Amino acid sequence: MSRQRFSFWWFVGTLAASLLLMLIPLPHVLDPFKPYWPALVLLYWAMESGDQRVTLGLAFVLGVCADMFNGVLLGEQALRLCVLVFIALRFRARLRFFPMWQQTLAVLALLLNDRFLLLIVRAFAGESTPPALWWASPFVSALLWPFLFLLLDDLRMRLRVQ
C-alpha cells in the first residue's frame, strides 16, 4: 500500500473512531461528562493537516453522520462542527504554535462556543434549558485535549503519516 493511501486511511480511521467513541454508552450519572470526540479529532486534524484535508464539507458530512448515529435533530452536529472547523481553520496558524496550555484554553473556548450554539439550536427546537452539569463536557474535553493531541501526534509520527 502506498504511503499516500495509508495516510488517507489513517485519517479516515481516526474520524470513524471518533464517531464510535461518541456512541459508547456511559452510566446516566457520567453522561454529562462525555467528551465530544468528533470535535476533538476534527480540531486535531484541522491544526495538523497541512494538505487541507479538513474542510467545511468534511465537517458537515461527519456532523450529519454523527446526527444519524445519535438520533438527534438532523443537521445539529453538522452545523456545530462546521462552525468549529471554520474557526479552527481561520486561526490555524496561531493555534498550531501555541504552547500546550494555551492550545488547551483555545480548545476550551471553541468547545464552550459549541455548547452555546447547541443551546441556541435546542432552544429553537423547543427544548427546555439544560441543567448546569450539561456544561461539564467542554471542560472534560479540554482536559483530554493534551493527551489526545500527543497520542495522535505520536502515532502520526511513528506511522510517518502526512
mmCIF file of C-alpha atoms in Angstrom:
data_model
loop_
_atom_site.group_PDB
_atom_site.id
_atom_site.type_symbol
_atom_site.label_atom_id
_atom_site.label_comp_id
_atom_site.label_asym_id
_atom_site.label_seq_id
_atom_site.Cartn_x
_atom_site.Cartn_y
_atom_site.Cartn_z
ATOM 1 C CA MET A 1 0.000 0.000 0.000
ATOM 2 C CA SER A 2 1.402 3.394 -0.916
ATOM 3 C CA ARG A 3 2.259 5.939 1.763
ATOM 4 C CA GLN A 4 -0.386 8.363 0.481
ATOM 5 C CA ARG A 5 -3.127 5.735 0.546
ATOM 6 C CA PHE A 6 -2.126 4.646 4.061
ATOM 7 C CA SER A 7 -2.182 8.277 5.169
ATOM 8 C CA PHE A 8 -5.704 8.674 3.797
ATOM 9 C CA TRP A 9 -6.974 5.568 5.581
ATOM 10 C CA TRP A 10 -5.321 6.625 8.836
ATOM 11 C CA PHE A 11 -7.131 9.982 8.576
ATOM 12 C CA VAL A 12 -10.495 8.328 7.817
ATOM 13 C CA GLY A 13 -9.909 5.748 10.552
ATOM 14 C CA THR A 14 -9.392 8.387 13.231
ATOM 15 C CA LEU A 15 -12.596 10.146 12.181
ATOM 16 C CA ALA A 16 -14.520 6.846 12.234
ATOM 17 C CA ALA A 17 -13.041 6.032 15.641
ATOM 18 C CA SER A 18 -14.256 9.400 16.946
ATOM 19 C CA LEU A 19 -17.783 8.536 15.825
ATOM 20 C CA LEU A 20 -17.560 5.149 17.517
ATOM 21 C CA LEU A 21 -16.229 6.692 20.742
ATOM 22 C CA MET A 22 -19.208 9.040 20.669
ATOM 23 C CA LEU A 23 -21.541 6.010 20.662
ATOM 24 C CA ILE A 24 -20.068 4.332 23.749
ATOM 25 C CA PRO A 25 -22.799 4.354 26.377
ATOM 26 C CA LEU A 26 -21.976 5.731 29.802
ATOM 27 C CA PRO A 27 -23.942 5.436 33.034
ATOM 28 C CA HIS A 28 -26.590 8.135 33.321
ATOM 29 C CA VAL A 29 -24.579 9.883 36.062
ATOM 30 C CA LEU A 30 -21.471 10.202 33.828
ATOM 31 C CA ASP A 31 -23.296 11.146 30.627
ATOM 32 C CA PRO A 32 -22.851 14.936 31.083
ATOM 33 C CA PHE A 33 -19.077 14.403 31.282
ATOM 34 C CA LYS A 34 -18.834 12.635 27.919
ATOM 35 C CA PRO A 35 -16.265 14.327 25.644
ATOM 36 C CA TYR A 36 -17.280 15.494 22.194
ATOM 37 C CA TRP A 37 -14.909 13.162 20.329
ATOM 38 C CA PRO A 38 -15.668 14.175 16.715
ATOM 39 C CA ALA A 39 -14.926 17.806 17.548
ATOM 40 C CA LEU A 40 -11.640 16.925 19.240
ATOM 41 C CA VAL A 41 -10.425 14.760 16.366
ATOM 42 C CA LEU A 42 -11.501 17.316 13.758
ATOM 43 C CA LEU A 43 -9.692 20.035 15.709
ATOM 44 C CA TYR A 44 -6.534 17.925 15.748
ATOM 45 C CA TRP A 45 -6.637 17.336 12.008
ATOM 46 C CA ALA A 46 -7.569 20.955 11.283
ATOM 47 C CA MET A 47 -4.429 22.069 13.090
ATOM 48 C CA GLU A 48 -2.055 19.370 11.903
ATOM 49 C CA SER A 49 -3.204 18.643 8.371
ATOM 50 C CA GLY A 50 -1.028 20.637 6.039
ATOM 51 C CA ASP A 51 -2.677 19.347 2.855
ATOM 52 C CA GLN A 52 -6.099 20.894 3.516
ATOM 53 C CA ARG A 53 -7.859 17.607 4.269
ATOM 54 C CA VAL A 54 -10.201 19.173 6.793
ATOM 55 C CA THR A 55 -12.813 21.308 5.085
ATOM 56 C CA LEU A 56 -16.237 22.604 5.968
ATOM 57 C CA GLY A 57 -17.698 19.938 3.693
ATOM 58 C CA LEU A 58 -15.958 17.192 5.651
ATOM 59 C CA ALA A 59 -17.148 18.726 8.931
ATOM 60 C CA PHE A 60 -20.700 18.803 7.562
ATOM 61 C CA VAL A 61 -20.607 15.158 6.418
ATOM 62 C CA LEU A 62 -19.100 13.993 9.713
ATOM 63 C CA GLY A 63 -21.725 16.014 11.585
ATOM 64 C CA VAL A 64 -24.597 14.506 9.596
ATOM 65 C CA CYS A 65 -23.194 11.024 10.284
ATOM 66 C CA ALA A 66 -22.961 11.884 13.988
ATOM 67 C CA ASP A 67 -26.548 13.171 13.880
ATOM 68 C CA MET A 68 -27.772 9.925 12.356
ATOM 69 C CA PHE A 69 -25.809 7.810 14.845
ATOM 70 C CA ASN A 70 -27.063 9.792 17.851
ATOM 71 C CA GLY A 71 -30.621 10.205 16.623
ATOM 72 C CA VAL A 72 -30.696 13.945 17.263
ATOM 73 C CA LEU A 73 -32.084 16.753 15.130
ATOM 74 C CA LEU A 74 -30.612 16.251 11.646
ATOM 75 C CA GLY A 75 -28.038 18.944 10.966
ATOM 76 C CA GLU A 76 -27.484 19.899 14.592
ATOM 77 C CA GLN A 77 -23.986 18.471 14.909
ATOM 78 C CA ALA A 78 -23.251 19.284 11.275
ATOM 79 C CA LEU A 79 -23.820 22.967 11.988
ATOM 80 C CA ARG A 80 -21.791 22.819 15.186
ATOM 81 C CA LEU A 81 -18.849 21.053 13.565
ATOM 82 C CA CYS A 82 -18.875 23.442 10.591
ATOM 83 C CA VAL A 83 -18.653 26.446 12.907
ATOM 84 C CA LEU A 84 -15.930 24.765 14.962
ATOM 85 C CA VAL A 85 -13.843 23.855 11.919
ATOM 86 C CA PHE A 86 -14.332 27.288 10.359
ATOM 87 C CA ILE A 87 -12.933 28.999 13.448
ATOM 88 C CA ALA A 88 -10.122 26.442 13.817
ATOM 89 C CA LEU A 89 -9.077 26.811 10.170
ATOM 90 C CA ARG A 90 -9.292 30.592 10.378
ATOM 91 C CA PHE A 91 -6.867 30.675 13.324
ATOM 92 C CA ARG A 92 -4.875 27.563 12.396
ATOM 93 C CA ALA A 93 -1.543 29.364 12.009
ATOM 94 C CA ARG A 94 -1.798 30.774 15.533
ATOM 95 C CA LEU A 95 -3.235 27.713 17.232
ATOM 96 C CA ARG A 96 -0.545 25.375 15.919
ATOM 97 C CA PHE A 97 2.253 27.254 17.604
ATOM 98 C CA PHE A 98 0.627 27.952 20.948
ATOM 99 C CA PRO A 99 2.148 26.185 23.944
ATOM 100 C CA MET A 100 0.003 23.251 25.008
ATOM 101 C CA TRP A 101 -1.641 25.097 27.915
ATOM 102 C CA GLN A 102 -2.711 27.951 25.627
ATOM 103 C CA GLN A 103 -3.881 25.497 22.991
ATOM 104 C CA THR A 104 -5.960 23.752 25.654
ATOM 105 C CA LEU A 105 -7.557 27.055 26.645
ATOM 106 C CA ALA A 106 -8.291 27.808 22.982
ATOM 107 C CA VAL A 107 -9.891 24.372 22.576
ATOM 108 C CA LEU A 108 -11.954 25.038 25.709
ATOM 109 C CA ALA A 109 -13.138 28.342 24.231
ATOM 110 C CA LEU A 110 -14.072 26.600 20.961
ATOM 111 C CA LEU A 111 -15.965 23.882 22.817
ATOM 112 C CA LEU A 112 -17.792 26.399 25.015
ATOM 113 C CA ASN A 113 -18.761 28.257 21.848
ATOM 114 C CA ASP A 114 -20.032 24.920 20.538
ATOM 115 C CA ARG A 115 -22.173 24.472 23.665
ATOM 116 C CA PHE A 116 -23.671 27.960 23.263
ATOM 117 C CA LEU A 117 -24.533 27.127 19.669
ATOM 118 C CA LEU A 118 -26.106 23.838 20.773
ATOM 119 C CA LEU A 119 -28.096 25.695 23.419
ATOM 120 C CA ILE A 120 -29.431 28.091 20.764
ATOM 121 C CA VAL A 121 -30.336 25.274 18.353
ATOM 122 C CA ARG A 122 -32.126 23.315 21.057
ATOM 123 C CA ALA A 123 -33.972 26.436 22.250
ATOM 124 C CA PHE A 124 -35.282 26.942 18.709
ATOM 125 C CA ALA A 125 -36.295 23.268 18.687
ATOM 126 C CA GLY A 126 -38.404 23.911 21.778
ATOM 127 C CA GLU A 127 -36.369 22.017 24.362
ATOM 128 C CA SER A 128 -36.077 23.179 27.937
ATOM 129 C CA THR A 129 -32.949 24.717 29.442
ATOM 130 C CA PRO A 130 -30.410 22.010 30.327
ATOM 131 C CA PRO A 131 -29.111 21.548 33.886
ATOM 132 C CA ALA A 132 -25.875 23.212 34.995
ATOM 133 C CA LEU A 133 -23.965 19.921 34.774
ATOM 134 C CA TRP A 134 -24.592 19.975 30.998
ATOM 135 C CA TRP A 135 -21.707 22.463 30.737
ATOM 136 C CA ALA A 136 -19.178 19.927 32.117
ATOM 137 C CA SER A 137 -18.478 18.250 28.767
ATOM 138 C CA PRO A 138 -16.364 21.074 27.253
ATOM 139 C CA PHE A 139 -14.180 21.135 30.370
ATOM 140 C CA VAL A 140 -13.665 17.361 30.310
ATOM 141 C CA SER A 141 -12.895 17.531 26.578
ATOM 142 C CA ALA A 142 -10.388 20.334 27.152
ATOM 143 C CA LEU A 143 -8.711 18.320 29.903
ATOM 144 C CA LEU A 144 -8.395 15.385 27.492
ATOM 145 C CA TRP A 145 -7.072 17.580 24.661
ATOM 146 C CA PRO A 146 -3.337 17.458 25.540
ATOM 147 C CA PHE A 147 -3.431 13.678 25.868
ATOM 148 C CA LEU A 148 -5.393 13.172 22.663
ATOM 149 C CA PHE A 149 -3.199 15.621 20.774
ATOM 150 C CA LEU A 150 0.026 13.967 21.951
ATOM 151 C CA LEU A 151 -1.341 10.467 21.277
ATOM 152 C CA LEU A 152 -2.476 11.267 17.734
ATOM 153 C CA ASP A 153 0.691 13.247 17.031
ATOM 154 C CA ASP A 154 2.913 10.427 18.299
ATOM 155 C CA LEU A 155 1.041 7.826 16.247
ATOM 156 C CA ARG A 156 1.145 10.059 13.181
ATOM 157 C CA MET A 157 4.903 10.476 13.535
ATOM 158 C CA ARG A 158 5.544 6.782 14.197
ATOM 159 C CA LEU A 159 3.473 5.772 11.187
ATOM 160 C CA ARG A 160 5.000 8.607 9.148
ATOM 161 C CA VAL A 161 1.592 9.857 8.121
ATOM 162 C CA GLN A 162 1.481 13.251 6.439
#
